[in-house]
Amino acid sequence: VTDLYFIGNYLPGNTLPPLDHWFPPNKFDFYYAFQHYAAALMGRIFGMGPGLTYNISFALIMALPVTLAWDFATRFIVARWRQILLVVAFTLGGTGATPFVHLTHDTPVNASEQQLINDANDGMWSSQRFIGLFDQQPQNMNTELGRSLFPKQPDFEARELPSENFGYQYYVGDYHPPLGGFYLLLFAIALIGALECRRQAAELSADASTLTPHSKIMQALLAMTVPVMIATNTWVFPLQALLVVGLIAWRYSQKDKPDWAALWFGGLLGFALLYPFLTGFAAK
């Protein structure tokens, strides 16, 4: 319902920020709504209603990172089984904590239906975030193995870090910001892969001038993913910036500096387009 409400605010195409249909006459200015805005934009382009827009966009947001991972894998990996393994590991893979969760917690035989539901729910999110919160709650470590491996630490403030892999997004089941974050991450990696392939091709080509325009565009798009990440999944914005800085450092180590004009153009253009949103976001 929340996702549908977010999309419904943007769908009429009013000047941003639009009217908040839930709390009029307030304006709708929420920092996790970039994917909903993108969905509403697609709905307006194709003349779809809010329900159809919600469902088709949700499938697309889920599919974009997966299909991009498949396209990227098939260009660099020859064996089909390895391509499939890589994409399945990305799409459905976990953190490795699932065995610990099941071995350290035991649901009573006479548990109620609600307790079974609660334990299944706790098991899912704790498999993603087995990092100090779940294992420091005595009711969770109710097996002998659990109590011996993860004893309660006195005066310890348990922390729940935002650690989420892609497979967890299917469980969450909404327009979760990490979905767009994973897409921008894979988009940046794909751009880096294409740029490196073009760089190697230019070294072997007698006439590398035909490769230059496309390389400029790709470097501009790569830099643009950094400000776009602020609106998409703010938590990992510093990591996205670090990824781009890593490519720049790699290029200098290879005695082939990047195109700074293209990088600055893409980065500043992204910030300029987001400036109205960022001013409201920073004020709150």
XYZ file of N, CA, C and O in Angstrom, residues 25 41 64 121 131 144 173 283:
32
model
N -2.864 19.453 2.976
C -2.218 20.027 1.781
C -0.693 19.970 1.823
O -0.037 20.733 1.129
N 6.908 7.849 -13.666
C 7.295 8.431 -14.954
C 7.011 7.452 -16.087
O 6.477 7.831 -17.133
N 16.049 -5.721 -13.587
C 17.147 -4.950 -14.177
C 18.526 -5.387 -13.668
O 19.431 -5.628 -14.477
N 10.344 -15.636 10.342
C 10.668 -14.252 9.983
C 12.018 -13.837 10.575
O 12.872 -13.258 9.884
N 25.009 -10.133 13.053
C 26.173 -9.261 13.252
C 26.120 -8.540 14.596
O 26.641 -7.449 14.730
N 22.350 -25.169 23.349
C 23.640 -25.230 24.046
C 24.761 -24.708 23.158
O 25.656 -23.988 23.623
N 10.228 -7.692 -0.413
C 9.046 -7.635 -1.254
C 8.451 -6.268 -1.495
O 7.234 -6.132 -1.589
N 17.675 19.654 4.239
C 17.004 20.477 5.250
C 16.292 19.612 6.284
O 16.019 20.065 7.387
